[in-house]
PDB file of N, CA and C in Angstrom:
ATOM      1  N   MET A 291     131.307 -78.249 184.033  1.00 89.00           N
ATOM      2  CA  MET A 291     130.239 -79.028 183.532  1.00 89.00           C
ATOM      3  C   MET A 291     130.180 -79.040 182.165  1.00 89.00           C
ATOM      4  N   ILE A 292     129.886 -80.463 182.161  1.00 94.00           N
ATOM      5  CA  ILE A 292     129.596 -80.723 180.237  1.00 94.00           C
ATOM      6  C   ILE A 292     127.517 -81.034 180.508  1.00 94.00           C
ATOM      7  N   GLY A 293     127.231 -80.658 180.003  1.00 95.00           N
ATOM      8  CA  GLY A 293     125.789 -81.469 179.773  1.00 95.00           C
ATOM      9  C   GLY A 293     125.903 -82.502 178.582  1.00 95.00           C
ATOM     10  N   SER A 294     124.362 -83.040 178.536  1.00 96.00           N
ATOM     11  CA  SER A 294     124.161 -84.039 178.061  1.00 96.00           C
ATOM     12  C   SER A 294     123.803 -84.107 176.333  1.00 96.00           C
ATOM     13  N   ASN A 295     124.632 -84.733 176.083  1.00 95.00           N
ATOM     14  CA  ASN A 295     124.544 -84.904 174.408  1.00 95.00           C
ATOM     15  C   ASN A 295     125.298 -83.611 173.684  1.00 95.00           C
ATOM     16  N   CYS A 296     126.203 -83.606 174.276  1.00 96.00           N
ATOM     17  CA  CYS A 296     127.515 -82.426 173.661  1.00 96.00           C
ATOM     18  C   CYS A 296     128.519 -82.967 172.714  1.00 96.00           C
ATOM     19  N   LYS A 297     128.664 -82.139 171.930  1.00 95.00           N
ATOM     20  CA  LYS A 297     130.215 -82.542 171.233  1.00 95.00           C
ATOM     21  C   LYS A 297     130.995 -81.742 171.157  1.00 95.00           C
ATOM     22  N   ILE A 298     132.033 -82.183 171.956  1.00 96.00           N
ATOM     23  CA  ILE A 298     133.113 -80.964 172.092  1.00 96.00           C
ATOM     24  C   ILE A 298     134.406 -81.750 171.363  1.00 96.00           C
ATOM     25  N   HIS A 299     134.912 -80.974 170.257  1.00 95.00           N
ATOM     26  CA  HIS A 299     136.146 -81.453 169.290  1.00 95.00           C
ATOM     27  C   HIS A 299     137.819 -81.765 170.137  1.00 95.00           C
ATOM     28  N   SER A 300     138.376 -82.112 169.383  1.00 95.00           N
ATOM     29  CA  SER A 300     139.590 -81.873 170.145  1.00 95.00           C
ATOM     30  C   SER A 300     140.411 -80.642 169.811  1.00 95.00           C
ATOM     31  N   GLY A 301     141.378 -80.105 170.736  1.00 95.00           N
ATOM     32  CA  GLY A 301     141.774 -78.830 170.463  1.00 95.00           C
ATOM     33  C   GLY A 301     140.607 -77.700 171.084  1.00 95.00           C
ATOM     34  N   VAL A 302     139.672 -78.246 171.833  1.00 97.00           N
ATOM     35  CA  VAL A 302     138.904 -77.020 172.492  1.00 97.00           C
ATOM     36  C   VAL A 302     139.499 -77.117 174.228  1.00 97.00           C
ATOM     37  N   GLU A 303     139.802 -75.711 174.901  1.00 97.00           N
ATOM     38  CA  GLU A 303     140.336 -75.306 175.886  1.00 97.00           C
ATOM     39  C   GLU A 303     139.217 -74.598 176.376  1.00 97.00           C
ATOM     40  N   LEU A 304     138.391 -75.173 178.044  1.00 96.00           N
ATOM     41  CA  LEU A 304     137.730 -74.857 178.522  1.00 96.00           C
ATOM     42  C   LEU A 304     138.272 -74.916 179.978  1.00 96.00           C
ATOM     43  N   SER A 305     137.957 -73.320 180.381  1.00 96.00           N
ATOM     44  CA  SER A 305     138.467 -73.495 181.885  1.00 96.00           C
ATOM     45  C   SER A 305     137.405 -72.899 183.020  1.00 96.00           C
ATOM     46  N   ASN A 306     136.836 -73.772 183.736  1.00 96.00           N
ATOM     47  CA  ASN A 306     135.445 -73.081 184.572  1.00 96.00           C
ATOM     48  C   ASN A 306     134.252 -72.730 183.693  1.00 96.00           C
ATOM     49  N   VAL A 307     134.187 -73.330 182.763  1.00 96.00           N
ATOM     50  CA  VAL A 307     132.853 -73.417 181.902  1.00 96.00           C
ATOM     51  C   VAL A 307     132.141 -74.305 181.667  1.00 96.00           C
ATOM     52  N   PHE A 308     130.493 -73.693 181.837  1.00 97.00           N
ATOM     53  CA  PHE A 308     129.500 -74.816 182.025  1.00 97.00           C
ATOM     54  C   PHE A 308     129.087 -74.940 180.641  1.00 97.00           C
ATOM     55  N   VAL A 309     129.205 -76.086 180.048  1.00 97.00           N
ATOM     56  CA  VAL A 309     128.358 -76.436 178.391  1.00 97.00           C
ATOM     57  C   VAL A 309     126.949 -77.264 178.600  1.00 97.00           C
ATOM     58  N   GLY A 310     125.899 -76.345 178.195  1.00 97.00           N
ATOM     59  CA  GLY A 310     124.449 -76.594 178.037  1.00 97.00           C
ATOM     60  C   GLY A 310     124.454 -78.106 177.168  1.00 97.00           C
ATOM     61  N   ASP A 311     123.195 -78.679 177.417  1.00 97.00           N
ATOM     62  CA  ASP A 311     122.738 -79.698 176.785  1.00 97.00           C
ATOM     63  C   ASP A 311     122.872 -79.262 175.049  1.00 97.00           C
ATOM     64  N   TYR A 312     123.226 -80.576 174.374  1.00 97.00           N
ATOM     65  CA  TYR A 312     123.322 -80.394 173.079  1.00 97.00           C
ATOM     66  C   TYR A 312     123.855 -79.225 171.850  1.00 97.00           C
ATOM     67  N   THR A 313     125.305 -78.823 172.750  1.00 97.00           N
ATOM     68  CA  THR A 313     126.357 -77.970 172.546  1.00 97.00           C
ATOM     69  C   THR A 313     127.375 -78.446 171.449  1.00 97.00           C
ATOM     70  N   ARG A 314     127.414 -77.991 170.447  1.00 97.00           N
ATOM     71  CA  ARG A 314     128.546 -78.005 169.489  1.00 97.00           C
ATOM     72  C   ARG A 314     129.704 -77.534 169.871  1.00 97.00           C
ATOM     73  N   ILE A 315     130.903 -77.511 170.216  1.00 97.00           N
ATOM     74  CA  ILE A 315     132.267 -76.765 170.113  1.00 97.00           C
ATOM     75  C   ILE A 315     133.321 -77.002 169.045  1.00 97.00           C
ATOM     76  N   ARG A 316     133.793 -76.482 168.436  1.00 97.00           N
ATOM     77  CA  ARG A 316     134.442 -76.906 167.018  1.00 97.00           C
ATOM     78  C   ARG A 316     136.070 -76.298 167.713  1.00 97.00           C
ATOM     79  N   PRO A 317     136.679 -77.117 166.969  1.00 97.00           N
ATOM     80  CA  PRO A 317     138.277 -76.673 167.339  1.00 97.00           C
ATOM     81  C   PRO A 317     138.570 -75.186 167.302  1.00 97.00           C
ATOM     82  N   GLY A 318     139.427 -75.161 168.222  1.00 96.00           N
ATOM     83  CA  GLY A 318     140.595 -73.589 168.257  1.00 96.00           C
ATOM     84  C   GLY A 318     139.510 -72.941 169.391  1.00 96.00           C
ATOM     85  N   PHE A 319     138.624 -73.019 170.183  1.00 97.00           N
ATOM     86  CA  PHE A 319     137.667 -72.416 171.173  1.00 97.00           C
ATOM     87  C   PHE A 319     138.715 -72.020 172.141  1.00 97.00           C
ATOM     88  N   LYS A 320     138.654 -71.262 172.641  1.00 96.00           N
ATOM     89  CA  LYS A 320     139.260 -71.048 174.147  1.00 96.00           C
ATOM     90  C   LYS A 320     138.438 -70.568 175.052  1.00 96.00           C
ATOM     91  N   GLY A 321     137.421 -71.198 175.975  1.00 95.00           N
ATOM     92  CA  GLY A 321     137.139 -70.223 176.739  1.00 95.00           C
ATOM     93  C   GLY A 321     137.047 -70.300 178.410  1.00 95.00           C
ATOM     94  N   LYS A 322     136.877 -69.274 178.789  1.00 96.00           N
ATOM     95  CA  LYS A 322     137.108 -69.369 180.680  1.00 96.00           C
ATOM     96  C   LYS A 322     136.196 -68.792 181.279  1.00 96.00           C
ATOM     97  N   ASN A 323     135.580 -69.047 182.430  1.00 97.00           N
ATOM     98  CA  ASN A 323     134.574 -68.598 182.788  1.00 97.00           C
ATOM     99  C   ASN A 323     133.220 -67.901 182.396  1.00 97.00           C
ATOM    100  N   LEU A 324     133.072 -68.992 181.548  1.00 96.00           N
ATOM    101  CA  LEU A 324     131.551 -68.929 180.937  1.00 96.00           C
ATOM    102  C   LEU A 324     130.674 -70.132 181.023  1.00 96.00           C
ATOM    103  N   LEU A 325     129.087 -69.551 181.002  1.00 97.00           N
ATOM    104  CA  LEU A 325     128.161 -70.538 180.830  1.00 97.00           C
ATOM    105  C   LEU A 325     127.850 -70.462 179.408  1.00 97.00           C
ATOM    106  N   ILE A 326     127.699 -71.688 178.611  1.00 97.00           N
ATOM    107  CA  ILE A 326     127.762 -71.489 177.357  1.00 97.00           C
ATOM    108  C   ILE A 326     126.328 -72.639 176.627  1.00 97.00           C
ATOM    109  N   THR A 327     125.809 -72.128 175.948  1.00 97.00           N
ATOM    110  CA  THR A 327     124.457 -73.430 175.762  1.00 97.00           C
ATOM    111  C   THR A 327     124.418 -73.264 173.876  1.00 97.00           C
ATOM    112  N   SER A 328     123.805 -73.751 173.440  1.00 95.00           N
ATOM    113  CA  SER A 328     123.901 -73.795 171.291  1.00 95.00           C
ATOM    114  C   SER A 328     123.655 -72.514 171.331  1.00 95.00           C
ATOM    115  N   GLU A 329     122.771 -71.723 171.880  1.00 96.00           N
ATOM    116  CA  GLU A 329     121.880 -69.980 171.636  1.00 96.00           C
ATOM    117  C   GLU A 329     122.622 -69.127 172.002  1.00 96.00           C
ATOM    118  N   TYR A 330     122.931 -69.122 173.727  1.00 97.00           N
ATOM    119  CA  TYR A 330     123.300 -68.233 174.241  1.00 97.00           C
ATOM    120  C   TYR A 330     124.880 -68.022 175.082  1.00 97.00           C
ATOM    121  N   TYR A 331     125.112 -67.079 175.674  1.00 97.00           N
ATOM    122  CA  TYR A 331     126.632 -67.425 176.856  1.00 97.00           C
ATOM    123  C   TYR A 331     126.180 -66.244 177.626  1.00 97.00           C
ATOM    124  N   VAL A 332     127.223 -66.358 178.640  1.00 98.00           N
ATOM    125  CA  VAL A 332     127.006 -65.514 179.896  1.00 98.00           C
ATOM    126  C   VAL A 332     128.139 -65.576 180.557  1.00 98.00           C
ATOM    127  N   THR A 333     128.501 -64.591 180.890  1.00 95.00           N
ATOM    128  CA  THR A 333     130.375 -64.219 181.347  1.00 95.00           C
ATOM    129  C   THR A 333     130.046 -64.388 182.792  1.00 95.00           C
ATOM    130  N   VAL A 334     130.618 -63.808 183.503  1.00 94.00           N
ATOM    131  CA  VAL A 334     131.008 -64.027 184.959  1.00 94.00           C
ATOM    132  C   VAL A 334     130.562 -62.512 185.436  1.00 94.00           C
ATOM    133  N   ASP A 335     130.607 -61.485 184.707  1.00 95.00           N
ATOM    134  CA  ASP A 335     130.442 -60.391 184.743  1.00 95.00           C
ATOM    135  C   ASP A 335     128.555 -60.465 184.461  1.00 95.00           C
ATOM    136  N   GLY A 336     127.909 -61.195 183.948  1.00 95.00           N
ATOM    137  CA  GLY A 336     126.562 -60.873 184.158  1.00 95.00           C
ATOM    138  C   GLY A 336     126.439 -60.451 182.240  1.00 95.00           C
ATOM    139  N   SER A 337     127.153 -60.232 181.762  1.00 96.00           N
ATOM    140  CA  SER A 337     127.191 -59.305 180.096  1.00 96.00           C
ATOM    141  C   SER A 337     126.877 -61.178 179.319  1.00 96.00           C
ATOM    142  N   GLY A 338     126.269 -61.242 178.352  1.00 96.00           N
ATOM    143  CA  GLY A 338     125.983 -62.368 177.087  1.00 96.00           C
ATOM    144  C   GLY A 338     125.277 -61.976 176.114  1.00 96.00           C
ATOM    145  N   GLY A 339     125.249 -62.880 175.596  1.00 97.00           N
ATOM    146  CA  GLY A 339     123.988 -62.481 174.479  1.00 97.00           C
ATOM    147  C   GLY A 339     123.608 -63.972 173.377  1.00 97.00           C
ATOM    148  N   SER A 340     123.460 -63.524 172.114  1.00 97.00           N
ATOM    149  CA  SER A 340     123.139 -64.556 171.349  1.00 97.00           C
ATOM    150  C   SER A 340     124.235 -65.443 170.903  1.00 97.00           C
ATOM    151  N   ILE A 341     124.588 -66.528 170.487  1.00 97.00           N
ATOM    152  CA  ILE A 341     125.642 -67.319 170.122  1.00 97.00           C
ATOM    153  C   ILE A 341     125.711 -66.216 168.565  1.00 97.00           C
ATOM    154  N   SER A 342     124.500 -66.322 167.906  1.00 95.00           N
ATOM    155  CA  SER A 342     124.178 -66.143 166.313  1.00 95.00           C
ATOM    156  C   SER A 342     124.650 -64.786 165.786  1.00 95.00           C
ATOM    157  N   ASP A 343     125.019 -63.792 167.227  1.00 96.00           N
ATOM    158  CA  ASP A 343     124.690 -62.583 166.893  1.00 96.00           C
ATOM    159  C   ASP A 343     126.609 -62.159 167.797  1.00 96.00           C
ATOM    160  N   SER A 344     127.449 -63.154 168.092  1.00 95.00           N
ATOM    161  CA  SER A 344     129.085 -62.926 167.960  1.00 95.00           C
ATOM    162  C   SER A 344     129.681 -63.788 167.417  1.00 95.00           C
ATOM    163  N   ASN A 345     130.633 -63.471 167.589  1.00 94.00           N
ATOM    164  CA  ASN A 345     132.034 -64.185 167.347  1.00 94.00           C
ATOM    165  C   ASN A 345     132.172 -65.669 167.570  1.00 94.00           C
ATOM    166  N   LEU A 346     131.346 -65.776 168.327  1.00 96.00           N
ATOM    167  CA  LEU A 346     131.148 -67.298 168.972  1.00 96.00           C
ATOM    168  C   LEU A 346     130.623 -68.324 168.158  1.00 96.00           C
ATOM    169  N   LYS A 347     130.274 -67.638 167.171  1.00 96.00           N
ATOM    170  CA  LYS A 347     129.561 -68.688 166.231  1.00 96.00           C
ATOM    171  C   LYS A 347     130.162 -69.512 165.355  1.00 96.00           C
ATOM    172  N   ASN A 348     131.188 -68.653 165.291  1.00 96.00           N
ATOM    173  CA  ASN A 348     132.139 -69.990 164.752  1.00 96.00           C
ATOM    174  C   ASN A 348     132.874 -70.969 165.041  1.00 96.00           C
ATOM    175  N   TYR A 349     132.613 -71.301 166.375  1.00 97.00           N
ATOM    176  CA  TYR A 349     132.956 -72.417 167.430  1.00 97.00           C
ATOM    177  C   TYR A 349     131.664 -72.984 168.108  1.00 97.00           C
ATOM    178  N   ILE A 350     130.679 -72.419 168.349  1.00 97.00           N
ATOM    179  CA  ILE A 350     129.663 -73.287 168.784  1.00 97.00           C
ATOM    180  C   ILE A 350     128.306 -72.890 167.698  1.00 97.00           C
ATOM    181  N   SER A 351     127.597 -74.442 168.575  1.00 96.00           N
ATOM    182  CA  SER A 351     126.471 -74.571 167.653  1.00 96.00           C
ATOM    183  C   SER A 351     125.308 -75.629 168.208  1.00 96.00           C
ATOM    184  N   ASP A 352     124.544 -76.005 167.586  1.00 96.00           N
ATOM    185  CA  ASP A 352     123.282 -76.932 168.341  1.00 96.00           C
ATOM    186  C   ASP A 352     123.735 -78.403 167.385  1.00 96.00           C
ATOM    187  N   VAL A 353     124.552 -79.114 168.331  1.00 95.00           N
ATOM    188  CA  VAL A 353     124.287 -81.023 167.827  1.00 95.00           C
ATOM    189  C   VAL A 353     123.201 -81.196 166.864  1.00 95.00           C
ATOM    190  N   ARG A 354     121.800 -80.795 167.806  1.00 93.00           N
ATOM    191  CA  ARG A 354     120.427 -80.919 166.733  1.00 93.00           C
ATOM    192  C   ARG A 354     120.706 -80.929 165.837  1.00 93.00           C
ATOM    193  N   SER A 355     121.333 -79.485 164.910  1.00 86.00           N
ATOM    194  CA  SER A 355     121.021 -78.945 163.499  1.00 86.00           C
ATOM    195  C   SER A 355     121.985 -79.988 162.556  1.00 86.00           C
ATOM    196  N   LEU A 356     122.561 -80.689 163.410  1.00 67.00           N
ATOM    197  CA  LEU A 356     123.568 -81.196 162.485  1.00 67.00           C
ATOM    198  C   LEU A 356     123.587 -82.920 162.828  1.00 67.00           C
ATOM    199  N   GLU A 357     122.454 -83.451 163.281  1.00 58.00           N
ATOM    200  CA  GLU A 357     122.131 -84.933 163.090  1.00 58.00           C
ATOM    201  C   GLU A 357     122.278 -85.469 162.211  1.00 58.00           C
ATOM    202  N   GLY A 358     122.823 -86.866 162.373  1.00 53.00           N
ATOM    203  CA  GLY A 358     123.264 -87.302 161.078  1.00 53.00           C
ATOM    204  C   GLY A 358     124.661 -87.487 160.497  1.00 53.00           C
ATOM    205  N   ASN A 359     125.173 -86.117 160.775  1.00 50.00           N
ATOM    206  CA  ASN A 359     126.222 -86.138 160.430  1.00 50.00           C
ATOM    207  C   ASN A 359     127.543 -85.993 161.492  1.00 50.00           C
ATOM    208  N   SER A 360     127.336 -86.383 162.226  1.00 47.00           N
ATOM    209  CA  SER A 360     128.391 -86.747 163.428  1.00 47.00           C
ATOM    210  C   SER A 360     127.813 -87.536 164.837  1.00 47.00           C
ATOM    211  N   THR A 361     128.758 -87.879 165.534  1.00 47.00           N
ATOM    212  CA  THR A 361     128.497 -88.937 166.580  1.00 47.00           C
ATOM    213  C   THR A 361     128.447 -88.153 167.394  1.00 47.00           C
ATOM    214  N   VAL A 362     127.580 -87.691 168.284  1.00 47.00           N
ATOM    215  CA  VAL A 362     127.078 -87.235 169.830  1.00 47.00           C
ATOM    216  C   VAL A 362     127.858 -88.091 170.968  1.00 47.00           C
ATOM    217  N   HIS A 363     128.533 -87.371 171.821  1.00 44.00           N
ATOM    218  CA  HIS A 363     128.881 -87.890 172.886  1.00 44.00           C
ATOM    219  C   HIS A 363     127.759 -87.177 174.166  1.00 44.00           C
TER     220      HIS A 363
END
């Protein structure tokens, strides 16, 4: 499921991934069995954490932090 006001670039591979509102996913991201928001992620085993404290920060961000620089879909 994809939330509202998200920006998912081409080249992103998602399988059984819930994407929260206002989440931007950059090219090259491959996700499976995740819940992702612009700030946090959770895996199916219940582990997770902050996007900014993980390697996901290279791919995941908040669309609102870049308003005016992109088109939100």
